[in-house]
Amino acid sequence: MKTSDLLKPASREEAQLLEKLDPDRLPKHLAVIMDGNGRWAEKRHLPRIAGHRAGVKAAREVIETCARLHLRCLTLYAFSLENWRRPQAEVDFLMRLLREYLKRELPSIHKNNIRLLVIGRSEQLPEGVRKDIDEAMRVTARNTGMKLVVALNYGGRAELADAFNALLDHVRAHGLSAFHADEQTISDHLYTAGLPDPDLLIRTSGEMRVSNFLLWQIAYAEIYVTETLWPDFSRARLLEALVDFQSRERRYGGLGSGKGRAGSGGNGNPKRSGHPVRG
Ligand code: FPP
């Protein structure tokens, strides 16, 4: 099978990129820090919210492309714990945009067999948002295609704290005097339990930071930073990132054997084996 059997190129550039892409060595789990909506808007003398609207369009194209390429999992960083520090009007707009997106796109997400999951402290989100998320997760719960994970009110350190507290609760509840947690135990208590670790992390708009995103899970991820601002992150830019990923040699701390080319196996962590998602 060729990638062009999965995806119809809309331009010569896309066709050339698809030609270079090996469908058997795509990332299993792509994680994306969508950055640069505000700067995109400022460059056009538009209000920041116009950048977020354009960002939703880019997200839709990336989601559709990843689903067509049969990625197992796509995680989008939509709202961090730190994002509450933005002006109230912008926060309110982002929440409204998310609800609008869910309402409009849920039928197509469901039709495409995509399962929607949300990670983060969702209990602290406004009630309307929680309701819409619960509904979207319920409707898509039995879908077997790509998992679309939206990180909302998410922080990597908070996730680790929540995992450690869940483990401590378990120890207390069972009156365990001796308890040993290994790496798998910790992975199993993260919001992402059951998902493969990301093997590729993309960040747009040029910042060289991980911004408290999936801190545990990206231990072995390839990192791709592009100057492109998120609203301009088109399908061609995504394909470019995937081609770059496939050109890398992944060694996981070893010396490399030629078999460690990106996408050639494993699930991002050489010690972990895939298992079904929890919940
Ligand atoms: C970064 O731009 C983006 C965000 C704060 C997240 C919002 C994302 C979207 C609206 C995309 C749609 C997502 C989904 C799940 C449908 P920024 O405001 O930080 O940009 P700046 O760094 O240029 O100010």
PDB file of C-alpha atoms and ligand atoms in Angstrom:
ATOM      1  CA  MET A   1       0.000   0.000   0.000  1.00  0.00           C
ATOM      2  CA  LYS A   2       1.166   3.536  -0.812  1.00  0.00           C
ATOM      3  CA  THR A   3       0.274   6.637   1.192  1.00  0.00           C
ATOM      4  CA  SER A   4      -1.335   8.084  -1.955  1.00  0.00           C
ATOM      5  CA  ASP A   5      -3.863   5.196  -1.728  1.00  0.00           C
ATOM      6  CA  LEU A   6      -4.897   6.562   1.675  1.00  0.00           C
ATOM      7  CA  LEU A   7      -4.838  10.244   0.850  1.00  0.00           C
ATOM      8  CA  LYS A   8      -5.645  12.093  -2.375  1.00  0.00           C
ATOM      9  CA  PRO A   9      -3.014  14.815  -2.867  1.00  0.00           C
ATOM     10  CA  ALA A  10      -4.523  18.248  -3.414  1.00  0.00           C
ATOM     11  CA  SER A  11      -1.363  19.754  -4.934  1.00  0.00           C
ATOM     12  CA  ARG A  12       1.896  18.795  -6.603  1.00  0.00           C
ATOM     13  CA  GLU A  13       3.729  19.483  -3.356  1.00  0.00           C
ATOM     14  CA  GLU A  14       1.487  17.087  -1.427  1.00  0.00           C
ATOM     15  CA  ALA A  15       1.910  14.439  -4.136  1.00  0.00           C
ATOM     16  CA  GLN A  16       5.705  14.722  -3.928  1.00  0.00           C
ATOM     17  CA  LEU A  17       5.679  14.478  -0.137  1.00  0.00           C
ATOM     18  CA  LEU A  18       3.313  11.505  -0.184  1.00  0.00           C
ATOM     19  CA  GLU A  19       5.635   9.792  -2.621  1.00  0.00           C
ATOM     20  CA  LYS A  20       8.427  10.006  -0.027  1.00  0.00           C
ATOM     21  CA  LEU A  21       6.317   8.691   2.838  1.00  0.00           C
ATOM     22  CA  ASP A  22       6.381   5.033   3.876  1.00  0.00           C
ATOM     23  CA  PRO A  23       2.899   4.119   5.208  1.00  0.00           C
ATOM     24  CA  ASP A  24       4.419   1.378   7.374  1.00  0.00           C
ATOM     25  CA  ARG A  25       6.699   3.730   9.292  1.00  0.00           C
ATOM     26  CA  LEU A  26       4.326   6.470  10.329  1.00  0.00           C
ATOM     27  CA  PRO A  27       4.299   7.526  13.985  1.00  0.00           C
ATOM     28  CA  LYS A  28       1.870   5.547  16.117  1.00  0.00           C
ATOM     29  CA  HIS A  29       1.189   8.538  18.285  1.00  0.00           C
ATOM     30  CA  LEU A  30       1.641  12.110  17.116  1.00  0.00           C
ATOM     31  CA  ALA A  31       1.471  14.834  19.766  1.00  0.00           C
ATOM     32  CA  VAL A  32       1.161  18.486  18.747  1.00  0.00           C
ATOM     33  CA  ILE A  33       1.775  21.752  20.573  1.00  0.00           C
ATOM     34  CA  MET A  34      -0.334  24.103  18.464  1.00  0.00           C
ATOM     35  CA  ASP A  35       1.337  27.480  18.918  1.00  0.00           C
ATOM     36  CA  GLY A  36       1.243  30.816  17.140  1.00  0.00           C
ATOM     37  CA  ASN A  37      -2.455  31.632  16.721  1.00  0.00           C
ATOM     38  CA  GLY A  38      -1.987  35.017  18.377  1.00  0.00           C
ATOM     39  CA  ARG A  39       1.050  35.948  16.280  1.00  0.00           C
ATOM     40  CA  TRP A  40      -0.728  34.849  13.096  1.00  0.00           C
ATOM     41  CA  ALA A  41      -3.554  37.255  13.915  1.00  0.00           C
ATOM     42  CA  GLU A  42      -1.226  40.105  14.957  1.00  0.00           C
ATOM     43  CA  LYS A  43       0.655  39.846  11.651  1.00  0.00           C
ATOM     44  CA  ARG A  44      -2.661  40.453   9.906  1.00  0.00           C
ATOM     45  CA  HIS A  45      -3.762  43.237  12.304  1.00  0.00           C
ATOM     46  CA  LEU A  46      -6.616  41.034  13.449  1.00  0.00           C
ATOM     47  CA  PRO A  47      -7.771  40.339  17.008  1.00  0.00           C
ATOM     48  CA  ARG A  48      -6.169  37.262  18.632  1.00  0.00           C
ATOM     49  CA  ILE A  49      -9.467  35.396  18.480  1.00  0.00           C
ATOM     50  CA  ALA A  50      -9.278  35.460  14.667  1.00  0.00           C
ATOM     51  CA  GLY A  51      -6.065  33.474  15.051  1.00  0.00           C
ATOM     52  CA  HIS A  52      -7.840  30.889  17.209  1.00  0.00           C
ATOM     53  CA  ARG A  53     -10.612  30.553  14.609  1.00  0.00           C
ATOM     54  CA  ALA A  54      -8.018  29.974  11.916  1.00  0.00           C
ATOM     55  CA  GLY A  55      -6.335  27.517  14.332  1.00  0.00           C
ATOM     56  CA  VAL A  56      -9.465  25.390  14.443  1.00  0.00           C
ATOM     57  CA  LYS A  57      -9.365  25.072  10.644  1.00  0.00           C
ATOM     58  CA  ALA A  58      -5.756  23.894  10.793  1.00  0.00           C
ATOM     59  CA  ALA A  59      -6.666  21.416  13.544  1.00  0.00           C
ATOM     60  CA  ARG A  60      -9.494  20.019  11.424  1.00  0.00           C
ATOM     61  CA  GLU A  61      -7.137  19.412   8.485  1.00  0.00           C
ATOM     62  CA  VAL A  62      -4.498  17.750  10.663  1.00  0.00           C
ATOM     63  CA  ILE A  63      -7.105  15.516  12.345  1.00  0.00           C
ATOM     64  CA  GLU A  64      -8.545  14.441   8.994  1.00  0.00           C
ATOM     65  CA  THR A  65      -5.116  13.758   7.500  1.00  0.00           C
ATOM     66  CA  CYS A  66      -3.937  11.707  10.490  1.00  0.00           C
ATOM     67  CA  ALA A  67      -7.146   9.667  10.471  1.00  0.00           C
ATOM     68  CA  ARG A  68      -6.787   8.954   6.736  1.00  0.00           C
ATOM     69  CA  LEU A  69      -3.175   7.875   7.286  1.00  0.00           C
ATOM     70  CA  HIS A  70      -4.427   5.482  10.019  1.00  0.00           C
ATOM     71  CA  LEU A  71      -2.359   6.924  12.843  1.00  0.00           C
ATOM     72  CA  ARG A  72      -3.338   5.194  16.064  1.00  0.00           C
ATOM     73  CA  CYS A  73      -3.358   8.307  18.131  1.00  0.00           C
ATOM     74  CA  LEU A  74      -3.208  12.094  17.760  1.00  0.00           C
ATOM     75  CA  THR A  75      -2.952  14.327  20.822  1.00  0.00           C
ATOM     76  CA  LEU A  76      -3.559  18.077  20.531  1.00  0.00           C
ATOM     77  CA  TYR A  77      -2.586  20.530  23.280  1.00  0.00           C
ATOM     78  CA  ALA A  78      -5.672  22.770  23.238  1.00  0.00           C
ATOM     79  CA  PHE A  79      -5.646  24.443  26.670  1.00  0.00           C
ATOM     80  CA  SER A  80      -3.020  24.290  29.402  1.00  0.00           C
ATOM     81  CA  LEU A  81      -3.407  24.860  33.126  1.00  0.00           C
ATOM     82  CA  GLU A  82      -1.367  28.028  32.571  1.00  0.00           C
ATOM     83  CA  ASN A  83      -3.765  29.339  29.884  1.00  0.00           C
ATOM     84  CA  TRP A  84      -6.187  30.568  32.590  1.00  0.00           C
ATOM     85  CA  ARG A  85      -3.765  33.501  32.986  1.00  0.00           C
ATOM     86  CA  ARG A  86      -4.928  34.919  29.646  1.00  0.00           C
ATOM     87  CA  PRO A  87      -7.540  37.717  29.577  1.00  0.00           C
ATOM     88  CA  GLN A  88     -10.964  36.381  30.628  1.00  0.00           C
ATOM     89  CA  ALA A  89     -12.485  37.296  27.251  1.00  0.00           C
ATOM     90  CA  GLU A  90      -9.902  35.151  25.411  1.00  0.00           C
ATOM     91  CA  VAL A  91     -10.419  32.211  27.788  1.00  0.00           C
ATOM     92  CA  ASP A  92     -14.194  32.459  27.331  1.00  0.00           C
ATOM     93  CA  PHE A  93     -13.738  32.592  23.573  1.00  0.00           C
ATOM     94  CA  LEU A  94     -11.516  29.482  23.565  1.00  0.00           C
ATOM     95  CA  MET A  95     -14.114  27.573  25.609  1.00  0.00           C
ATOM     96  CA  ARG A  96     -16.887  28.673  23.238  1.00  0.00           C
ATOM     97  CA  LEU A  97     -14.786  27.715  20.233  1.00  0.00           C
ATOM     98  CA  LEU A  98     -14.234  24.244  21.624  1.00  0.00           C
ATOM     99  CA  ARG A  99     -17.947  23.718  22.224  1.00  0.00           C
ATOM    100  CA  GLU A 100     -18.705  25.008  18.719  1.00  0.00           C
ATOM    101  CA  TYR A 101     -16.083  22.670  17.287  1.00  0.00           C
ATOM    102  CA  LEU A 102     -17.484  19.652  19.120  1.00  0.00           C
ATOM    103  CA  LYS A 103     -21.035  20.419  18.102  1.00  0.00           C
ATOM    104  CA  ARG A 104     -20.151  20.931  14.435  1.00  0.00           C
ATOM    105  CA  GLU A 105     -17.553  18.187  14.005  1.00  0.00           C
ATOM    106  CA  LEU A 106     -18.908  15.371  16.188  1.00  0.00           C
ATOM    107  CA  PRO A 107     -20.952  13.750  13.379  1.00  0.00           C
ATOM    108  CA  SER A 108     -17.922  13.656  11.075  1.00  0.00           C
ATOM    109  CA  ILE A 109     -15.585  12.477  13.878  1.00  0.00           C
ATOM    110  CA  HIS A 110     -18.023   9.674  14.619  1.00  0.00           C
ATOM    111  CA  LYS A 111     -18.575   8.808  10.943  1.00  0.00           C
ATOM    112  CA  ASN A 112     -14.816   8.473  10.513  1.00  0.00           C
ATOM    113  CA  ASN A 113     -14.657   5.952  13.384  1.00  0.00           C
ATOM    114  CA  ILE A 114     -12.519   8.340  15.481  1.00  0.00           C
ATOM    115  CA  ARG A 115     -12.662   7.985  19.244  1.00  0.00           C
ATOM    116  CA  LEU A 116     -12.450  11.233  21.179  1.00  0.00           C
ATOM    117  CA  LEU A 117     -10.703  11.320  24.542  1.00  0.00           C
ATOM    118  CA  VAL A 118      -9.936  14.292  26.780  1.00  0.00           C
ATOM    119  CA  ILE A 119      -6.976  14.472  29.154  1.00  0.00           C
ATOM    120  CA  GLY A 120      -6.423  17.064  31.875  1.00  0.00           C
ATOM    121  CA  ARG A 121      -8.238  18.291  34.946  1.00  0.00           C
ATOM    122  CA  SER A 122     -11.551  18.412  33.118  1.00  0.00           C
ATOM    123  CA  GLU A 123     -13.493  18.574  36.385  1.00  0.00           C
ATOM    124  CA  GLN A 124     -12.340  22.219  36.651  1.00  0.00           C
ATOM    125  CA  LEU A 125     -13.753  23.186  33.242  1.00  0.00           C
ATOM    126  CA  PRO A 126     -17.032  25.111  32.909  1.00  0.00           C
ATOM    127  CA  GLU A 127     -20.080  22.872  33.198  1.00  0.00           C
ATOM    128  CA  GLY A 128     -21.214  23.357  29.584  1.00  0.00           C
ATOM    129  CA  VAL A 129     -17.804  22.322  28.247  1.00  0.00           C
ATOM    130  CA  ARG A 130     -17.770  19.244  30.527  1.00  0.00           C
ATOM    131  CA  LYS A 131     -21.206  18.250  29.314  1.00  0.00           C
ATOM    132  CA  ASP A 132     -20.240  18.516  25.638  1.00  0.00           C
ATOM    133  CA  ILE A 133     -16.995  16.594  26.193  1.00  0.00           C
ATOM    134  CA  ASP A 134     -18.807  13.811  28.058  1.00  0.00           C
ATOM    135  CA  GLU A 135     -21.329  13.562  25.246  1.00  0.00           C
ATOM    136  CA  ALA A 136     -18.626  13.429  22.543  1.00  0.00           C
ATOM    137  CA  MET A 137     -16.696  10.764  24.465  1.00  0.00           C
ATOM    138  CA  ARG A 138     -19.885   8.752  25.024  1.00  0.00           C
ATOM    139  CA  VAL A 139     -20.938   8.886  21.362  1.00  0.00           C
ATOM    140  CA  THR A 140     -17.492   7.828  20.088  1.00  0.00           C
ATOM    141  CA  ALA A 141     -16.632   5.369  22.880  1.00  0.00           C
ATOM    142  CA  ARG A 142     -16.964   2.267  20.700  1.00  0.00           C
ATOM    143  CA  ASN A 143     -15.114   3.652  17.700  1.00  0.00           C
ATOM    144  CA  THR A 144     -12.079   1.617  16.771  1.00  0.00           C
ATOM    145  CA  GLY A 145     -10.168   4.009  14.490  1.00  0.00           C
ATOM    146  CA  MET A 146      -7.800   6.803  15.458  1.00  0.00           C
ATOM    147  CA  LYS A 147      -7.897   8.110  19.017  1.00  0.00           C
ATOM    148  CA  LEU A 148      -8.132  11.886  19.038  1.00  0.00           C
ATOM    149  CA  VAL A 149      -6.898  13.031  22.429  1.00  0.00           C
ATOM    150  CA  VAL A 150      -7.581  16.649  23.333  1.00  0.00           C
ATOM    151  CA  ALA A 151      -5.466  17.981  26.207  1.00  0.00           C
ATOM    152  CA  LEU A 152      -7.689  20.462  28.027  1.00  0.00           C
ATOM    153  CA  ASN A 153      -6.830  22.153  31.281  1.00  0.00           C
ATOM    154  CA  TYR A 154      -3.765  19.957  31.037  1.00  0.00           C
ATOM    155  CA  GLY A 155      -0.361  20.216  32.732  1.00  0.00           C
ATOM    156  CA  GLY A 156       2.333  17.540  32.668  1.00  0.00           C
ATOM    157  CA  ARG A 157       3.458  18.066  36.275  1.00  0.00           C
ATOM    158  CA  ALA A 158      -0.154  18.123  37.464  1.00  0.00           C
ATOM    159  CA  GLU A 159      -0.698  14.827  35.636  1.00  0.00           C
ATOM    160  CA  LEU A 160       2.274  13.283  37.464  1.00  0.00           C
ATOM    161  CA  ALA A 161       1.031  14.655  40.798  1.00  0.00           C
ATOM    162  CA  ASP A 162      -2.425  13.187  40.091  1.00  0.00           C
ATOM    163  CA  ALA A 163      -0.839   9.820  39.243  1.00  0.00           C
ATOM    164  CA  PHE A 164       1.261   9.762  42.430  1.00  0.00           C
ATOM    165  CA  ASN A 165      -1.763  10.709  44.535  1.00  0.00           C
ATOM    166  CA  ALA A 166      -3.838   7.954  42.917  1.00  0.00           C
ATOM    167  CA  LEU A 167      -1.076   5.497  43.786  1.00  0.00           C
ATOM    168  CA  LEU A 168      -0.894   6.770  47.377  1.00  0.00           C
ATOM    169  CA  ASP A 169      -4.696   6.401  47.678  1.00  0.00           C
ATOM    170  CA  HIS A 170      -4.352   2.833  46.448  1.00  0.00           C
ATOM    171  CA  VAL A 171      -1.632   2.103  49.025  1.00  0.00           C
ATOM    172  CA  ARG A 172      -3.737   3.595  51.837  1.00  0.00           C
ATOM    173  CA  ALA A 173      -6.972   1.903  50.742  1.00  0.00           C
ATOM    174  CA  HIS A 174      -5.293  -1.502  50.720  1.00  0.00           C
ATOM    175  CA  GLY A 175      -3.228  -0.880  53.865  1.00  0.00           C
ATOM    176  CA  LEU A 176      -0.061  -1.832  51.993  1.00  0.00           C
ATOM    177  CA  SER A 177       3.091  -1.456  54.086  1.00  0.00           C
ATOM    178  CA  ALA A 178       5.463  -2.354  51.239  1.00  0.00           C
ATOM    179  CA  PHE A 179       4.684  -1.007  47.799  1.00  0.00           C
ATOM    180  CA  HIS A 180       6.940  -0.711  44.802  1.00  0.00           C
ATOM    181  CA  ALA A 181       5.995   1.281  41.721  1.00  0.00           C
ATOM    182  CA  ASP A 182       7.909   0.611  38.510  1.00  0.00           C
ATOM    183  CA  GLU A 183       7.747   2.662  35.294  1.00  0.00           C
ATOM    184  CA  GLN A 184       4.777   0.681  34.011  1.00  0.00           C
ATOM    185  CA  THR A 185       2.837   1.314  37.241  1.00  0.00           C
ATOM    186  CA  ILE A 186       3.337   5.045  36.805  1.00  0.00           C
ATOM    187  CA  SER A 187       2.398   4.948  33.085  1.00  0.00           C
ATOM    188  CA  ASP A 188      -0.754   3.045  34.027  1.00  0.00           C
ATOM    189  CA  HIS A 189      -1.832   5.856  36.365  1.00  0.00           C
ATOM    190  CA  LEU A 190      -1.356   8.720  33.912  1.00  0.00           C
ATOM    191  CA  TYR A 191      -4.285  10.226  31.995  1.00  0.00           C
ATOM    192  CA  THR A 192      -2.835   8.496  28.920  1.00  0.00           C
ATOM    193  CA  ALA A 193      -2.891   4.983  30.427  1.00  0.00           C
ATOM    194  CA  GLY A 194      -3.187   2.425  27.661  1.00  0.00           C
ATOM    195  CA  LEU A 195      -2.059   4.764  24.865  1.00  0.00           C
ATOM    196  CA  PRO A 196       1.316   4.296  23.190  1.00  0.00           C
ATOM    197  CA  ASP A 197       3.834   7.008  24.086  1.00  0.00           C
ATOM    198  CA  PRO A 198       4.126   9.720  21.407  1.00  0.00           C
ATOM    199  CA  ASP A 199       6.896   8.865  18.964  1.00  0.00           C
ATOM    200  CA  LEU A 200       6.723  12.318  17.355  1.00  0.00           C
ATOM    201  CA  LEU A 201       6.126  15.689  18.990  1.00  0.00           C
ATOM    202  CA  ILE A 202       5.498  18.652  16.690  1.00  0.00           C
ATOM    203  CA  ARG A 203       5.627  22.224  17.924  1.00  0.00           C
ATOM    204  CA  THR A 204       4.700  25.098  15.643  1.00  0.00           C
ATOM    205  CA  SER A 205       5.848  28.739  15.681  1.00  0.00           C
ATOM    206  CA  GLY A 206       9.489  28.089  16.448  1.00  0.00           C
ATOM    207  CA  GLU A 207       9.627  27.979  20.252  1.00  0.00           C
ATOM    208  CA  MET A 208      12.108  25.386  21.570  1.00  0.00           C
ATOM    209  CA  ARG A 209      10.107  24.382  24.638  1.00  0.00           C
ATOM    210  CA  VAL A 210       7.939  21.458  25.721  1.00  0.00           C
ATOM    211  CA  SER A 211       5.713  23.704  27.858  1.00  0.00           C
ATOM    212  CA  ASN A 212       4.711  21.122  30.470  1.00  0.00           C
ATOM    213  CA  PHE A 213       3.224  18.818  27.811  1.00  0.00           C
ATOM    214  CA  LEU A 214       3.243  15.019  28.297  1.00  0.00           C
ATOM    215  CA  LEU A 215       6.479  15.223  30.282  1.00  0.00           C
ATOM    216  CA  TRP A 216       6.660  11.524  31.134  1.00  0.00           C
ATOM    217  CA  GLN A 217       5.364  10.254  27.808  1.00  0.00           C
ATOM    218  CA  ILE A 218       7.724  12.149  25.466  1.00  0.00           C
ATOM    219  CA  ALA A 219      10.863  10.590  26.998  1.00  0.00           C
ATOM    220  CA  TYR A 220      11.803   8.960  23.669  1.00  0.00           C
ATOM    221  CA  ALA A 221       9.810  11.120  21.232  1.00  0.00           C
ATOM    222  CA  GLU A 222      11.398  12.718  18.199  1.00  0.00           C
ATOM    223  CA  ILE A 223      10.888  16.477  18.393  1.00  0.00           C
ATOM    224  CA  TYR A 224      10.067  18.542  15.318  1.00  0.00           C
ATOM    225  CA  VAL A 225       9.919  22.319  15.659  1.00  0.00           C
ATOM    226  CA  THR A 226       8.760  24.412  12.718  1.00  0.00           C
ATOM    227  CA  GLU A 227       8.642  28.184  12.303  1.00  0.00           C
ATOM    228  CA  THR A 228       5.209  27.838  10.682  1.00  0.00           C
ATOM    229  CA  LEU A 229       2.494  29.410  12.827  1.00  0.00           C
ATOM    230  CA  TRP A 230      -0.287  26.980  13.750  1.00  0.00           C
ATOM    231  CA  PRO A 231      -3.010  28.449  11.477  1.00  0.00           C
ATOM    232  CA  ASP A 232      -0.625  28.003   8.520  1.00  0.00           C
ATOM    233  CA  PHE A 233       0.191  24.397   9.446  1.00  0.00           C
ATOM    234  CA  SER A 234      -1.388  22.846   6.362  1.00  0.00           C
ATOM    235  CA  ARG A 235      -1.526  19.238   5.259  1.00  0.00           C
ATOM    236  CA  ALA A 236       1.696  19.770   3.272  1.00  0.00           C
ATOM    237  CA  ARG A 237       3.493  21.019   6.399  1.00  0.00           C
ATOM    238  CA  LEU A 238       2.283  17.948   8.314  1.00  0.00           C
ATOM    239  CA  LEU A 239       3.475  15.600   5.543  1.00  0.00           C
ATOM    240  CA  GLU A 240       6.828  17.395   5.604  1.00  0.00           C
ATOM    241  CA  ALA A 241       7.135  16.718   9.343  1.00  0.00           C
ATOM    242  CA  LEU A 242       6.269  13.041   8.799  1.00  0.00           C
ATOM    243  CA  VAL A 243       8.884  12.710   6.051  1.00  0.00           C
ATOM    244  CA  ASP A 244      11.451  14.294   8.376  1.00  0.00           C
ATOM    245  CA  PHE A 245      10.451  11.852  11.156  1.00  0.00           C
ATOM    246  CA  GLN A 246      11.047   8.898   8.848  1.00  0.00           C
ATOM    247  CA  SER A 247      14.536  10.138   8.047  1.00  0.00           C
ATOM    248  CA  ARG A 248      15.640   9.954  11.670  1.00  0.00           C
ATOM    249  CA  GLU A 249      17.417   7.113  13.362  1.00  0.00           C
ATOM    250  CA  ARG A 250      15.943   6.222  16.733  1.00  0.00           C
ATOM    251  CA  ARG A 251      18.426   4.600  19.075  1.00  0.00           C
ATOM    252  CA  TYR A 252      16.770   4.703  22.511  1.00  0.00           C
ATOM    253  CA  GLY A 253      20.197   5.172  24.114  1.00  0.00           C
ATOM    254  CA  GLY A 254      21.764   2.272  22.184  1.00  0.00           C
ATOM    255  CA  LEU A 255      24.230   2.497  19.328  1.00  0.00           C
ATOM    256  CA  GLY A 256      21.797   1.938  16.488  1.00  0.00           C
ATOM    257  CA  SER A 257      21.580  -1.128  14.299  1.00  0.00           C
ATOM    258  CA  GLY A 258      19.968   0.239  11.200  1.00  0.00           C
ATOM    259  CA  LYS A 259      16.687  -1.203  12.463  1.00  0.00           C
ATOM    260  CA  GLY A 260      16.026   1.806  14.627  1.00  0.00           C
ATOM    261  CA  ARG A 261      14.763   4.088  11.857  1.00  0.00           C
ATOM    262  CA  ALA A 262      11.831   6.185  13.029  1.00  0.00           C
ATOM    263  CA  GLY A 263       8.540   4.361  12.709  1.00  0.00           C
ATOM    264  CA  SER A 264      10.084   0.937  12.298  1.00  0.00           C
ATOM    265  CA  GLY A 265       8.626  -0.498  15.485  1.00  0.00           C
ATOM    266  CA  GLY A 266       8.229  -0.070  19.217  1.00  0.00           C
ATOM    267  CA  ASN A 267       5.741   2.278  20.756  1.00  0.00           C
ATOM    268  CA  GLY A 268       7.958   5.167  21.731  1.00  0.00           C
ATOM    269  CA  ASN A 269       9.280   3.416  24.791  1.00  0.00           C
ATOM    270  CA  PRO A 270      11.352   0.296  24.295  1.00  0.00           C
ATOM    271  CA  LYS A 271      10.157  -1.184  27.583  1.00  0.00           C
ATOM    272  CA  ARG A 272       6.434  -0.753  27.085  1.00  0.00           C
ATOM    273  CA  SER A 273       4.041  -2.970  25.262  1.00  0.00           C
ATOM    274  CA  GLY A 274       0.771  -1.692  23.818  1.00  0.00           C
ATOM    275  CA  HIS A 275      -2.419  -2.411  25.706  1.00  0.00           C
ATOM    276  CA  PRO A 276      -5.976  -1.196  25.333  1.00  0.00           C
ATOM    277  CA  VAL A 277      -6.941   2.271  26.498  1.00  0.00           C
ATOM    278  CA  ARG A 278      -8.511   2.580  29.926  1.00  0.00           C
ATOM    279  CA  GLY A 279     -12.012   3.919  30.490  1.00  0.00           C
TER     280      GLY A 279
HETATM  281  C1  FPP B   1      -1.728  28.743  20.679  1.00  0.00           C
HETATM  282  O1  FPP B   1      -1.762  29.991  20.123  1.00  0.00           O
HETATM  283  C2  FPP B   1      -2.937  27.960  20.702  1.00  0.00           C
HETATM  284  C3  FPP B   1      -3.776  27.774  21.797  1.00  0.00           C
HETATM  285  C4  FPP B   1      -3.807  28.568  23.014  1.00  0.00           C
HETATM  286  C5  FPP B   1      -4.699  26.669  21.792  1.00  0.00           C
HETATM  287  C6  FPP B   1      -5.984  26.910  21.066  1.00  0.00           C
HETATM  288  C7  FPP B   1      -6.028  26.037  19.918  1.00  0.00           C
HETATM  289  C8  FPP B   1      -6.929  26.125  18.955  1.00  0.00           C
HETATM  290  C9  FPP B   1      -8.013  27.148  18.982  1.00  0.00           C
HETATM  291  C10 FPP B   1      -6.871  25.134  17.843  1.00  0.00           C
HETATM  292  C11 FPP B   1      -8.094  24.253  17.798  1.00  0.00           C
HETATM  293  C12 FPP B   1      -8.077  23.085  18.670  1.00  0.00           C
HETATM  294  C13 FPP B   1      -9.030  22.101  18.652  1.00  0.00           C
HETATM  295  C14 FPP B   1      -8.896  20.939  19.556  1.00  0.00           C
HETATM  296  C15 FPP B   1     -10.197  22.154  17.780  1.00  0.00           C
HETATM  297  P1  FPP B   1      -1.290  31.210  21.033  1.00  0.00           P
HETATM  298  O2  FPP B   1      -2.499  31.988  21.407  1.00  0.00           O
HETATM  299  O3  FPP B   1      -0.483  30.710  22.182  1.00  0.00           O
HETATM  300  O4  FPP B   1      -0.379  31.985  20.017  1.00  0.00           O
HETATM  301  P2  FPP B   1       0.789  33.029  20.361  1.00  0.00           P
HETATM  302  O5  FPP B   1       1.870  32.264  21.058  1.00  0.00           O
HETATM  303  O6  FPP B   1       1.203  33.534  19.003  1.00  0.00           O
HETATM  304  O7  FPP B   1       0.198  34.113  21.213  1.00  0.00           O
END
